Every structure is written in C-alpha cells, then in structure tokens.
Tab-separated table of C-alpha atoms in Angstrom:
chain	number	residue	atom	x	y	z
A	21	UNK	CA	19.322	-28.504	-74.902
A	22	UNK	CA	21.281	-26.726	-71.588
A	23	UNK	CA	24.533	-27.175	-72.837
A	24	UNK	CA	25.999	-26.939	-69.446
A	25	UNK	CA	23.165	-29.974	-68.214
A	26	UNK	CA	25.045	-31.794	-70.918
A	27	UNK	CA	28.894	-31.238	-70.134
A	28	UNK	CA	28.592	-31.552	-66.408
A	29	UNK	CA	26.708	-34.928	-66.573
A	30	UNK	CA	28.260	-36.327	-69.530
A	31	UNK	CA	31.510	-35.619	-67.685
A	32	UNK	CA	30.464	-37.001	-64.130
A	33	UNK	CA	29.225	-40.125	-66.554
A	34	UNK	CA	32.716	-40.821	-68.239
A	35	UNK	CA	34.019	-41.014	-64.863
A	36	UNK	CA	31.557	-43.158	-63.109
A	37	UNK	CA	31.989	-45.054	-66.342
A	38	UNK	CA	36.322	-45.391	-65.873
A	39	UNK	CA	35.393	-46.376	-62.687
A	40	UNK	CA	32.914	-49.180	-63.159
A	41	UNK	CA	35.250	-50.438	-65.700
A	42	UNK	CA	37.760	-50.569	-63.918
A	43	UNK	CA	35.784	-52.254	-60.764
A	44	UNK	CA	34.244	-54.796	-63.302
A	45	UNK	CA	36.937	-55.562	-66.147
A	46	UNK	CA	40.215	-54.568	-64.121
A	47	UNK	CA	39.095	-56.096	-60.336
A	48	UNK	CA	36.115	-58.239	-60.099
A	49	UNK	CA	36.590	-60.618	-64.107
A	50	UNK	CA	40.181	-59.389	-64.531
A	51	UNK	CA	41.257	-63.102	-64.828
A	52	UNK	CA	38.343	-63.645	-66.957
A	53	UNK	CA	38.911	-60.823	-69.528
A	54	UNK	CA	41.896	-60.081	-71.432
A	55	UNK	CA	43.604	-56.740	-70.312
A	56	UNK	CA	44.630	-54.350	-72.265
A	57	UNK	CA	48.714	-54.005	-72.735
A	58	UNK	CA	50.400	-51.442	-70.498
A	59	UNK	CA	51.527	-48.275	-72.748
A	60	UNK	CA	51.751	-44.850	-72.124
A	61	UNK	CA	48.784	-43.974	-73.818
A	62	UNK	CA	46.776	-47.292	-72.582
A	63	UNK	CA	44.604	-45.587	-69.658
A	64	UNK	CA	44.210	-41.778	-71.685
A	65	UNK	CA	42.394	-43.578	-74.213
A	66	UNK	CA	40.293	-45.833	-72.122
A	67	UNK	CA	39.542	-42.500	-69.924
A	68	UNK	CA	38.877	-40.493	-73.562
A	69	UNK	CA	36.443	-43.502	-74.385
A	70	UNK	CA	34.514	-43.562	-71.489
A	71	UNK	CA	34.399	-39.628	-71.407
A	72	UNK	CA	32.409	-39.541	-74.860
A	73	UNK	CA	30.512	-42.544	-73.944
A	74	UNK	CA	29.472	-40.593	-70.509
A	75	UNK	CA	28.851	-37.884	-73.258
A	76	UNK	CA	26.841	-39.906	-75.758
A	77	UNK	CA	24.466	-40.827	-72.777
A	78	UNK	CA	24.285	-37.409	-71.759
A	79	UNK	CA	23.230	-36.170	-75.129
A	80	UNK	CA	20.332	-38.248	-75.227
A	81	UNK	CA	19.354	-37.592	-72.139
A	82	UNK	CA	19.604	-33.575	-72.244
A	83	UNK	CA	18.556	-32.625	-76.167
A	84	UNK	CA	15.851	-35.791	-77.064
A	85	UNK	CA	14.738	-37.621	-73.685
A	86	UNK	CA	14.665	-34.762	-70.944
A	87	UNK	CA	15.690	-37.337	-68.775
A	88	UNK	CA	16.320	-36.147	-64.809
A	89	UNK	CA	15.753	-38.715	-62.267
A	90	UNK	CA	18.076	-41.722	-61.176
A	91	UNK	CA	14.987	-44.468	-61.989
A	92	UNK	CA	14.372	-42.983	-65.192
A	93	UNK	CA	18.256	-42.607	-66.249
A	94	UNK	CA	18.697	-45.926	-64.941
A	95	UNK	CA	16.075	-47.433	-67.245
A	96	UNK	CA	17.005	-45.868	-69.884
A	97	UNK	CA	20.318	-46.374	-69.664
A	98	UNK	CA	19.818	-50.197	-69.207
A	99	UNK	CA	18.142	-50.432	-72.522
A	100	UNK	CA	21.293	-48.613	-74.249
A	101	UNK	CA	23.460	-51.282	-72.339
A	102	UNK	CA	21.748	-53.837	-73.794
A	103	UNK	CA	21.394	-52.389	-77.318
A	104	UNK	CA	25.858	-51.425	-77.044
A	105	UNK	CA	26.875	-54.542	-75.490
A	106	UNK	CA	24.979	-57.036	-78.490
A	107	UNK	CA	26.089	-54.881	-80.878
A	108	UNK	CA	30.012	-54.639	-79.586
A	109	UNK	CA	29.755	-58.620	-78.873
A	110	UNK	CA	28.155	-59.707	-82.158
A	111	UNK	CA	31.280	-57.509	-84.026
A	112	UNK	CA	33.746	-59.107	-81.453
A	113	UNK	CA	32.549	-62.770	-82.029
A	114	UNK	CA	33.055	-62.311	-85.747
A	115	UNK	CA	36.284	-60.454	-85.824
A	116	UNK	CA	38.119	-61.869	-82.735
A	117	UNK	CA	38.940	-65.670	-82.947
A	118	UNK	CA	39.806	-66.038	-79.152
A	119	UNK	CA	36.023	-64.636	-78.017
A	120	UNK	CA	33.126	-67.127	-76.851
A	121	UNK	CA	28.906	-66.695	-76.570
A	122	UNK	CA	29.861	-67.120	-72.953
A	123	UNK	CA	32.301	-64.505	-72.503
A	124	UNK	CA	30.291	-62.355	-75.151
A	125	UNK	CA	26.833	-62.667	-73.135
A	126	UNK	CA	28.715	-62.174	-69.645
A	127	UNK	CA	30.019	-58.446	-71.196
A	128	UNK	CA	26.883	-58.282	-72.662
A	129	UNK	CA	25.529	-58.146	-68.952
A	130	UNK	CA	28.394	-55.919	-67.442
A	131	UNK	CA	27.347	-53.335	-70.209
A	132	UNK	CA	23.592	-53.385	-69.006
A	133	UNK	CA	24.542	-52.903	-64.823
A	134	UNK	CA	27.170	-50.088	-66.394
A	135	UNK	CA	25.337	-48.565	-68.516
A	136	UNK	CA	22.477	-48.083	-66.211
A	137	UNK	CA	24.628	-46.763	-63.090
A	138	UNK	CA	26.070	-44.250	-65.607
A	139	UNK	CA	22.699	-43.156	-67.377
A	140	UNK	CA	21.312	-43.372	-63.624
A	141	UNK	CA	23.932	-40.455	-62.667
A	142	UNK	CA	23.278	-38.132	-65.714
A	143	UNK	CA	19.560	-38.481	-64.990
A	144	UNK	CA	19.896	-37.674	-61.787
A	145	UNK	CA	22.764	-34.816	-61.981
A	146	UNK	CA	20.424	-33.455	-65.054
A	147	UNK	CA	17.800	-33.285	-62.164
A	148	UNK	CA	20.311	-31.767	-59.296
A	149	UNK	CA	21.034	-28.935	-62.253
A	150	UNK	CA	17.724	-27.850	-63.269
C-alpha cells in the first residue's frame, strides 16, 4: 500500500464527503432530516467522521482494490453506499422511534450518490498520484 496514495485521497475524500453532506442533509432535505443541535463540538465531529470515512474508502481502495480511475472508484464506491446506508438505516429504524422506511430508503439513496462521488475522487486522485 503507498501510504501517501492513502492519506492524500482519504483526506481529499473526507472533505468531498463534509461537503456533500452538507449540500444533501444541511441544503437540499434539511427540512426533511433532523439536524443535528448546534454545539461547539457539533461540526469537528461531523468533519472527524467524514475524514475517517474518506479514509475507510481510501484504504480499500489503496491496500486491497488498487483502485485509480473515477468510473471504477465510482462503482465501487456505490456498492459501499449501498452496503453503509442499509446497514446504518436498518440500526436507525430499530433504535430511533421517530425514523420511517421512507425516510430510511431516501438516506439509503443519498449514501449511494455520496458514497460514489467520494470513492469516485480517491480513485481518481489514487490515479493523478501514481
């Protein structure tokens, strides 16, 4: 594994991740999702998360898929989407007594466009790096 392939995308993934989340869950369904309450440590922790998430995806990429094109990262990283957001949404609906199957399969979908811009970015930055 380049260890350097893996910081630099990984970290270019957490942001585009911050970003599309806060495009999708903060602009575009903010009415439809509840937001988070404001704190001082509210968007460090939402940042941290979607840093190790942009790192999670970067991992597999770099050390067990050699992944390093946009098409191919954005495949992949559909296929995670799909796999995180059913699992996240199945623990939700059972835990969380205000969450719907509506609401559940719409974030279900948000994770899969996500999740394949971000692994689409890694790919392709793994491919820019060499």
């Amino acid at each position: 594994m380049k260890t350097k392939n893996f910081l630099v995308s990984g970290i270019v993934g957490g942001i585009v991740d911050f970003l599309l989340g806060w495009l999708f869950y903060g602009i575009i369904f903010a009415n439809t999702f509840p937001q988070p309450e404001e704190s001082s440590n509210t968007m460090i922790f939402i940042f941290l998360g979607c840093l190790f998430f942009g790192l999670f995806i970067a991992y597999i990429y770099t050390k067990w898929a050699q992944i390093t094109t946009f098409m191919t990262g954005l495949k992949a990283g559909a296929i995670i989407g799909l796999f995180v957001g059913i699992y996240y949404n199945f623990f939700n609906l059972a835990m969380n007594t205000t969450s719907t199957m509506e609401l559940a399969a719409l974030d279900v979908g948000i994770s899969v466009v996500m999740t394949a811009v971000i692994g689409g970015v890694i790919g392709a930055v793994n491919g820019k790096l060499g």
